[in-house]
PDB file of C-alpha atoms in Angstrom:
ATOM      1  CA  UNK J  23     -33.167   4.371 -45.836  1.00 44.00           C
ATOM      2  CA  UNK J  24     -30.572   2.842 -43.586  1.00 43.00           C
ATOM      3  CA  UNK J  25     -29.917  -0.844 -43.978  1.00 47.00           C
ATOM      4  CA  UNK J  26     -30.717  -3.204 -41.103  1.00 47.00           C
ATOM      5  CA  UNK J  27     -27.774  -4.753 -39.253  1.00 46.00           C
ATOM      6  CA  UNK J  28     -26.778  -8.291 -40.249  1.00 47.00           C
ATOM      7  CA  UNK J  29     -28.745 -10.991 -38.483  1.00 43.00           C
ATOM      8  CA  UNK J  30     -25.578 -12.493 -37.040  1.00 45.00           C
ATOM      9  CA  UNK J  31     -24.308  -9.189 -35.636  1.00 45.00           C
ATOM     10  CA  UNK J  32     -23.796  -9.453 -31.881  1.00 45.00           C
ATOM     11  CA  UNK J  33     -23.762  -6.218 -29.918  1.00 48.00           C
ATOM     12  CA  UNK J  34     -20.767  -5.617 -27.676  1.00 46.00           C
ATOM     13  CA  UNK J  35     -21.563  -6.277 -24.024  1.00 49.00           C
ATOM     14  CA  UNK J  36     -21.869  -3.089 -22.050  1.00 53.00           C
ATOM     15  CA  UNK J  37     -22.471  -2.336 -18.423  1.00 51.00           C
ATOM     16  CA  UNK J  38     -25.816  -0.771 -17.778  1.00 61.00           C
ATOM     17  CA  UNK J  39     -25.954   2.758 -16.372  1.00 60.00           C
ATOM     18  CA  UNK J  40     -27.367   1.315 -13.161  1.00 61.00           C
ATOM     19  CA  UNK J  41     -24.390  -1.005 -12.678  1.00 67.00           C
ATOM     20  CA  UNK J  42     -21.923   1.749 -13.518  1.00 67.00           C
ATOM     21  CA  UNK J  43     -23.597   4.097 -11.051  1.00 86.00           C
ATOM     22  CA  UNK J  44     -23.638   1.424  -8.360  1.00 89.00           C
ATOM     23  CA  UNK J  45     -19.926   0.731  -8.819  1.00 92.00           C
ATOM     24  CA  UNK J  46     -19.133   4.457  -8.765  1.00 94.00           C
ATOM     25  CA  UNK J  47     -21.198   4.969  -5.613  1.00 95.00           C
ATOM     26  CA  UNK J  48     -19.523   2.053  -3.861  1.00 95.00           C
ATOM     27  CA  UNK J  49     -16.065   3.343  -4.799  1.00 96.00           C
ATOM     28  CA  UNK J  50     -16.964   6.860  -3.667  1.00 97.00           C
ATOM     29  CA  UNK J  51     -18.094   5.530  -0.292  1.00 97.00           C
ATOM     30  CA  UNK J  52     -14.892   3.524   0.012  1.00 97.00           C
ATOM     31  CA  UNK J  53     -12.677   6.518  -0.804  1.00 97.00           C
ATOM     32  CA  UNK J  54     -14.412   8.705   1.783  1.00 98.00           C
ATOM     33  CA  UNK J  55     -14.318   5.875   4.326  1.00 98.00           C
ATOM     34  CA  UNK J  56     -10.531   5.534   3.972  1.00 98.00           C
ATOM     35  CA  UNK J  57     -10.122   9.219   4.760  1.00 98.00           C
ATOM     36  CA  UNK J  58     -12.573   9.050   7.669  1.00 98.00           C
ATOM     37  CA  UNK J  59     -10.978   5.997   9.283  1.00 98.00           C
ATOM     38  CA  UNK J  60      -7.473   7.402   8.764  1.00 97.00           C
ATOM     39  CA  UNK J  61      -8.454  10.701  10.394  1.00 97.00           C
ATOM     40  CA  UNK J  62     -10.591   9.456  13.281  1.00 97.00           C
ATOM     41  CA  UNK J  63      -9.721   5.802  13.774  1.00 97.00           C
ATOM     42  CA  UNK J  64     -12.367   3.102  13.857  1.00 97.00           C
ATOM     43  CA  UNK J  65     -14.163   4.144  17.034  1.00 96.00           C
ATOM     44  CA  UNK J  66     -14.154   7.862  16.223  1.00 97.00           C
ATOM     45  CA  UNK J  67     -15.415   7.474  12.668  1.00 98.00           C
ATOM     46  CA  UNK J  68     -19.054   8.112  11.866  1.00 98.00           C
ATOM     47  CA  UNK J  69     -21.128   6.473   9.169  1.00 97.00           C
ATOM     48  CA  UNK J  70     -23.160   9.664   8.828  1.00 97.00           C
ATOM     49  CA  UNK J  71     -20.052  11.679   7.935  1.00 97.00           C
ATOM     50  CA  UNK J  72     -18.996   9.064   5.395  1.00 98.00           C
ATOM     51  CA  UNK J  73     -22.439   9.122   3.806  1.00 97.00           C
ATOM     52  CA  UNK J  74     -22.442  12.911   3.598  1.00 97.00           C
ATOM     53  CA  UNK J  75     -18.930  13.040   2.159  1.00 97.00           C
ATOM     54  CA  UNK J  76     -19.787  10.423  -0.454  1.00 97.00           C
ATOM     55  CA  UNK J  77     -23.079  12.106  -1.410  1.00 95.00           C
ATOM     56  CA  UNK J  78     -24.823   8.895  -0.434  1.00 95.00           C
ATOM     57  CA  UNK J  79     -27.187   7.907   2.318  1.00 94.00           C
ATOM     58  CA  UNK J  80     -26.607   5.647   5.296  1.00 96.00           C
ATOM     59  CA  UNK J  81     -28.840   2.981   3.774  1.00 96.00           C
ATOM     60  CA  UNK J  82     -26.546   2.740   0.743  1.00 95.00           C
ATOM     61  CA  UNK J  83     -23.541   2.116   2.978  1.00 96.00           C
ATOM     62  CA  UNK J  84     -25.284  -0.725   4.764  1.00 96.00           C
ATOM     63  CA  UNK J  85     -26.512  -2.071   1.417  1.00 96.00           C
ATOM     64  CA  UNK J  86     -23.008  -2.216  -0.083  1.00 96.00           C
ATOM     65  CA  UNK J  87     -20.958  -3.080   3.000  1.00 97.00           C
ATOM     66  CA  UNK J  88     -23.303  -4.513   5.624  1.00 96.00           C
ATOM     67  CA  UNK J  89     -22.048  -2.650   8.688  1.00 97.00           C
ATOM     68  CA  UNK J  90     -19.285  -0.383   9.957  1.00 97.00           C
ATOM     69  CA  UNK J  91     -16.930  -3.292  10.673  1.00 97.00           C
ATOM     70  CA  UNK J  92     -17.188  -4.543   7.105  1.00 98.00           C
ATOM     71  CA  UNK J  93     -16.766  -1.057   5.662  1.00 98.00           C
ATOM     72  CA  UNK J  94     -13.604  -0.603   7.721  1.00 98.00           C
ATOM     73  CA  UNK J  95     -12.311  -3.993   6.544  1.00 98.00           C
ATOM     74  CA  UNK J  96     -13.011  -3.044   2.919  1.00 98.00           C
ATOM     75  CA  UNK J  97     -11.177   0.275   3.366  1.00 98.00           C
ATOM     76  CA  UNK J  98      -8.175  -1.464   4.919  1.00 98.00           C
ATOM     77  CA  UNK J  99      -8.014  -4.080   2.167  1.00 98.00           C
ATOM     78  CA  UNK J 100      -8.411  -1.445  -0.552  1.00 97.00           C
ATOM     79  CA  UNK J 101      -5.476   0.486   0.889  1.00 97.00           C
ATOM     80  CA  UNK J 102      -3.247  -2.585   0.853  1.00 98.00           C
ATOM     81  CA  UNK J 103      -4.311  -3.341  -2.701  1.00 97.00           C
ATOM     82  CA  UNK J 104      -3.006   0.002  -3.949  1.00 97.00           C
ATOM     83  CA  UNK J 105       0.573  -0.632  -2.857  1.00 97.00           C
ATOM     84  CA  UNK J 106       0.474  -4.323  -3.791  1.00 97.00           C
ATOM     85  CA  UNK J 107      -0.712  -3.430  -7.310  1.00 97.00           C
ATOM     86  CA  UNK J 108       2.101  -0.909  -7.705  1.00 97.00           C
ATOM     87  CA  UNK J 109       4.689  -3.454  -6.583  1.00 97.00           C
ATOM     88  CA  UNK J 110       3.522  -5.793  -9.335  1.00 95.00           C
ATOM     89  CA  UNK J 111       4.558  -3.215 -11.953  1.00 95.00           C
ATOM     90  CA  UNK J 112       8.233  -3.727 -11.057  1.00 95.00           C
ATOM     91  CA  UNK J 113      10.340  -5.971 -13.301  1.00 91.00           C
ATOM     92  CA  UNK J 114      11.951  -7.883 -10.474  1.00 87.00           C
ATOM     93  CA  UNK J 115      12.220 -11.128 -12.440  1.00 83.00           C
ATOM     94  CA  UNK J 116      14.460  -9.710 -15.178  1.00 88.00           C
ATOM     95  CA  UNK J 117      16.088  -6.477 -13.997  1.00 93.00           C
ATOM     96  CA  UNK J 118      19.560  -6.379 -12.484  1.00 95.00           C
ATOM     97  CA  UNK J 119      19.098  -7.476  -8.843  1.00 96.00           C
ATOM     98  CA  UNK J 120      20.624  -4.280  -7.464  1.00 96.00           C
ATOM     99  CA  UNK J 121      18.418  -2.103  -9.663  1.00 96.00           C
ATOM    100  CA  UNK J 122      15.324  -4.166  -8.827  1.00 97.00           C
ATOM    101  CA  UNK J 123      16.029  -3.796  -5.109  1.00 97.00           C
ATOM    102  CA  UNK J 124      16.534  -0.052  -5.490  1.00 97.00           C
ATOM    103  CA  UNK J 125      13.260   0.258  -7.442  1.00 97.00           C
ATOM    104  CA  UNK J 126      11.327  -1.574  -4.714  1.00 97.00           C
ATOM    105  CA  UNK J 127      12.790   0.610  -1.975  1.00 98.00           C
ATOM    106  CA  UNK J 128      12.019   3.786  -3.904  1.00 98.00           C
ATOM    107  CA  UNK J 129       8.477   2.677  -4.700  1.00 98.00           C
ATOM    108  CA  UNK J 130       7.791   1.831  -1.046  1.00 98.00           C
ATOM    109  CA  UNK J 131       9.317   5.098   0.143  1.00 98.00           C
ATOM    110  CA  UNK J 132       7.351   7.218  -2.324  1.00 98.00           C
ATOM    111  CA  UNK J 133       4.057   5.459  -1.632  1.00 98.00           C
ATOM    112  CA  UNK J 134       4.282   5.795   2.137  1.00 98.00           C
ATOM    113  CA  UNK J 135       5.404   9.411   1.880  1.00 97.00           C
ATOM    114  CA  UNK J 136       2.622  10.487  -0.468  1.00 97.00           C
ATOM    115  CA  UNK J 137      -0.440   8.309   0.129  1.00 96.00           C
ATOM    116  CA  UNK J 138      -2.725  10.382   2.374  1.00 92.00           C
ATOM    117  CA  UNK J 139      -4.278   7.496   4.296  1.00 96.00           C
ATOM    118  CA  UNK J 140      -2.265   4.266   4.302  1.00 97.00           C
ATOM    119  CA  UNK J 141       0.159   4.922   7.157  1.00 98.00           C
ATOM    120  CA  UNK J 142      -2.512   6.285   9.486  1.00 97.00           C
ATOM    121  CA  UNK J 143      -4.826   3.366   8.724  1.00 97.00           C
ATOM    122  CA  UNK J 144      -2.034   0.919   9.536  1.00 97.00           C
ATOM    123  CA  UNK J 145      -1.157   2.785  12.743  1.00 97.00           C
ATOM    124  CA  UNK J 146      -4.790   2.772  13.853  1.00 97.00           C
ATOM    125  CA  UNK J 147      -5.154  -0.915  13.036  1.00 98.00           C
ATOM    126  CA  UNK J 148      -2.102  -1.742  15.128  1.00 97.00           C
ATOM    127  CA  UNK J 149      -3.547   0.232  18.044  1.00 97.00           C
ATOM    128  CA  UNK J 150      -6.473  -2.212  17.818  1.00 97.00           C
ATOM    129  CA  UNK J 151      -3.982  -5.121  17.904  1.00 97.00           C
ATOM    130  CA  UNK J 152      -4.632  -5.917  14.233  1.00 97.00           C
ATOM    131  CA  UNK J 153      -8.067  -7.367  14.998  1.00 97.00           C
ATOM    132  CA  UNK J 154      -9.505  -6.544  11.566  1.00 97.00           C
ATOM    133  CA  UNK J 155      -6.422  -7.438   9.517  1.00 97.00           C
ATOM    134  CA  UNK J 156      -6.311 -10.819  11.244  1.00 97.00           C
ATOM    135  CA  UNK J 157      -9.730 -11.771   9.919  1.00 96.00           C
ATOM    136  CA  UNK J 158      -8.917 -10.710   6.360  1.00 98.00           C
ATOM    137  CA  UNK J 159      -8.157 -13.384   3.801  1.00 97.00           C
ATOM    138  CA  UNK J 160      -7.464 -10.691   1.207  1.00 98.00           C
ATOM    139  CA  UNK J 161      -4.468  -9.028   2.886  1.00 98.00           C
ATOM    140  CA  UNK J 162      -2.266 -12.170   3.035  1.00 97.00           C
ATOM    141  CA  UNK J 163      -3.467 -13.129  -0.446  1.00 98.00           C
ATOM    142  CA  UNK J 164      -2.351  -9.743  -1.777  1.00 97.00           C
ATOM    143  CA  UNK J 165       1.015 -10.130  -0.032  1.00 97.00           C
ATOM    144  CA  UNK J 166       1.939 -13.505  -1.551  1.00 97.00           C
ATOM    145  CA  UNK J 167       3.047 -12.085  -4.943  1.00 96.00           C
ATOM    146  CA  UNK J 168       5.332  -9.619  -3.145  1.00 96.00           C
ATOM    147  CA  UNK J 169       7.003 -12.403  -1.185  1.00 96.00           C
ATOM    148  CA  UNK J 170       7.360 -14.473  -4.356  1.00 95.00           C
ATOM    149  CA  UNK J 171       8.968 -11.498  -6.111  1.00 94.00           C
ATOM    150  CA  UNK J 172      11.392 -10.980  -3.236  1.00 95.00           C
ATOM    151  CA  UNK J 173      12.313 -14.660  -3.066  1.00 95.00           C
ATOM    152  CA  UNK J 174      12.967 -14.638  -6.807  1.00 94.00           C
ATOM    153  CA  UNK J 175      15.052 -11.484  -6.456  1.00 95.00           C
ATOM    154  CA  UNK J 176      17.068 -12.894  -3.543  1.00 96.00           C
ATOM    155  CA  UNK J 177      17.646 -16.213  -5.313  1.00 95.00           C
ATOM    156  CA  UNK J 178      18.907 -14.443  -8.424  1.00 94.00           C
ATOM    157  CA  UNK J 179      21.114 -12.100  -6.445  1.00 95.00           C
ATOM    158  CA  UNK J 180      22.534 -14.925  -4.367  1.00 94.00           C
ATOM    159  CA  UNK J 181      23.135 -17.122  -7.407  1.00 94.00           C
ATOM    160  CA  UNK J 182      25.065 -14.285  -9.030  1.00 93.00           C
ATOM    161  CA  UNK J 183      26.939 -13.739  -5.731  1.00 94.00           C
ATOM    162  CA  UNK J 184      25.557 -10.203  -5.430  1.00 95.00           C
ATOM    163  CA  UNK J 185      23.466 -10.727  -2.274  1.00 95.00           C
ATOM    164  CA  UNK J 186      24.236 -12.326   1.076  1.00 89.00           C
ATOM    165  CA  UNK J 187      22.707 -15.797   1.439  1.00 81.00           C
ATOM    166  CA  UNK J 188      21.442 -15.273   4.999  1.00 85.00           C
ATOM    167  CA  UNK J 189      18.766 -12.697   4.069  1.00 89.00           C
ATOM    168  CA  UNK J 190      15.177 -13.922   3.686  1.00 94.00           C
ATOM    169  CA  UNK J 191      12.212 -12.252   1.966  1.00 96.00           C
ATOM    170  CA  UNK J 192      10.222 -11.416   5.088  1.00 97.00           C
ATOM    171  CA  UNK J 193      13.148  -9.806   6.899  1.00 96.00           C
ATOM    172  CA  UNK J 194      14.177  -7.882   3.809  1.00 96.00           C
ATOM    173  CA  UNK J 195      10.721  -6.385   3.377  1.00 97.00           C
ATOM    174  CA  UNK J 196      10.323  -5.571   7.085  1.00 97.00           C
ATOM    175  CA  UNK J 197      13.669  -3.752   6.964  1.00 97.00           C
ATOM    176  CA  UNK J 198      12.587  -1.774   3.894  1.00 98.00           C
ATOM    177  CA  UNK J 199       9.200  -0.978   5.401  1.00 97.00           C
ATOM    178  CA  UNK J 200      10.675   0.157   8.704  1.00 97.00           C
ATOM    179  CA  UNK J 201      13.109   2.558   7.062  1.00 98.00           C
ATOM    180  CA  UNK J 202      10.385   3.951   4.784  1.00 98.00           C
ATOM    181  CA  UNK J 203       7.726   4.179   7.514  1.00 97.00           C
ATOM    182  CA  UNK J 204       9.145   5.893  10.577  1.00 97.00           C
ATOM    183  CA  UNK J 205       9.520   9.410   9.206  1.00 97.00           C
ATOM    184  CA  UNK J 206       5.849   9.301   8.147  1.00 97.00           C
ATOM    185  CA  UNK J 207       4.334   7.648  11.216  1.00 97.00           C
ATOM    186  CA  UNK J 208       6.388   9.837  13.603  1.00 97.00           C
ATOM    187  CA  UNK J 209       6.484  12.937  11.426  1.00 96.00           C
ATOM    188  CA  UNK J 210       5.106  15.341  13.992  1.00 97.00           C
ATOM    189  CA  UNK J 211       7.024  14.183  17.046  1.00 97.00           C
ATOM    190  CA  UNK J 212      10.249  14.022  15.048  1.00 97.00           C
ATOM    191  CA  UNK J 213       9.472  17.480  13.697  1.00 97.00           C
ATOM    192  CA  UNK J 214       9.135  18.806  17.236  1.00 98.00           C
ATOM    193  CA  UNK J 215      12.350  17.117  18.332  1.00 97.00           C
ATOM    194  CA  UNK J 216      14.479  18.356  15.456  1.00 97.00           C
ATOM    195  CA  UNK J 217      12.519  21.485  14.467  1.00 98.00           C
ATOM    196  CA  UNK J 218      12.251  20.334  10.876  1.00 96.00           C
ATOM    197  CA  UNK J 219       9.476  19.560   8.407  1.00 97.00           C
ATOM    198  CA  UNK J 220       9.862  15.878   7.598  1.00 96.00           C
ATOM    199  CA  UNK J 221       7.449  16.183   4.672  1.00 96.00           C
ATOM    200  CA  UNK J 222       9.553  18.803   2.868  1.00 97.00           C
ATOM    201  CA  UNK J 223      10.453  17.610  -0.665  1.00 97.00           C
ATOM    202  CA  UNK J 224      14.175  18.324  -0.323  1.00 98.00           C
ATOM    203  CA  UNK J 225      14.397  16.403   2.973  1.00 97.00           C
ATOM    204  CA  UNK J 226      12.425  13.482   1.523  1.00 98.00           C
ATOM    205  CA  UNK J 227      14.741  13.308  -1.491  1.00 98.00           C
ATOM    206  CA  UNK J 228      17.799  13.117   0.752  1.00 98.00           C
ATOM    207  CA  UNK J 229      16.146  10.609   3.056  1.00 98.00           C
ATOM    208  CA  UNK J 230      15.158   8.349   0.146  1.00 98.00           C
ATOM    209  CA  UNK J 231      18.749   8.258  -1.090  1.00 98.00           C
ATOM    210  CA  UNK J 232      19.926   7.316   2.420  1.00 98.00           C
ATOM    211  CA  UNK J 233      17.349   4.547   2.752  1.00 98.00           C
ATOM    212  CA  UNK J 234      18.305   3.072  -0.623  1.00 98.00           C
ATOM    213  CA  UNK J 235      21.960   3.146   0.415  1.00 97.00           C
ATOM    214  CA  UNK J 236      21.294   1.537   3.815  1.00 97.00           C
ATOM    215  CA  UNK J 237      19.201  -1.293   2.369  1.00 97.00           C
ATOM    216  CA  UNK J 238      21.641  -1.922  -0.470  1.00 96.00           C
ATOM    217  CA  UNK J 239      24.685  -2.011   1.788  1.00 95.00           C
ATOM    218  CA  UNK J 240      22.932  -4.406   4.171  1.00 94.00           C
ATOM    219  CA  UNK J 241      22.407  -7.064   1.517  1.00 95.00           C
ATOM    220  CA  UNK J 242      24.862  -6.525  -1.328  1.00 94.00           C
ATOM    221  CA  UNK J 243      28.181  -8.316  -0.978  1.00 91.00           C
ATOM    222  CA  UNK J 244      30.977  -5.784  -0.500  1.00 81.00           C
ATOM    223  CA  UNK J 245      33.490  -5.767  -3.358  1.00 74.00           C
ATOM    224  CA  UNK J 246      36.792  -7.470  -2.621  1.00 59.00           C
ATOM    225  CA  UNK J 247      39.663  -5.154  -1.835  1.00 60.00           C
TER     226      UNK J 247
END
């Protein structure tokens, strides 16, 4: 006979299968929605296609997200969260300022070049004049740690006389983003202009090295001659 468990034994809390399934269904809907909105924009996207792609039904989408506007907002916020979470893995507070800056540029470049949806979602949102992003409290909240990291990085670099004092966190990040963004957002028109595949791995490797060099030279104090 097996002995009974001690009276004071407390079972470990566990999520019920229903809760796990609900979370998985919601995430599946969100993943399909990101692809749908990136491909077709807000107005061209269809809830029915999202439901079919997520192996869900339309009622589930409205249950979890309320309406199409809220689903689009959730998809946009989820996309921002991916890159913001990755940025938080960088050791900006302790690494050499030049190496920390290089790591941030490379992370941003790689994310924008490889994420299948982020750039197109951002382009579509800007075509709508940022109407959804402007009503999000999550997007600026997610951005605050990045700005704090950059301010810390700039303060350290300036204190050690490595960085120029006139650079601020917002302008630094906009410069990084612009250099890492254009070859993705304009990939096809640039490809037609120059008859080149701007998603080719060898071209991307060269471009990343150039972007790191441009950003570094723009902020790092030139050595005395």
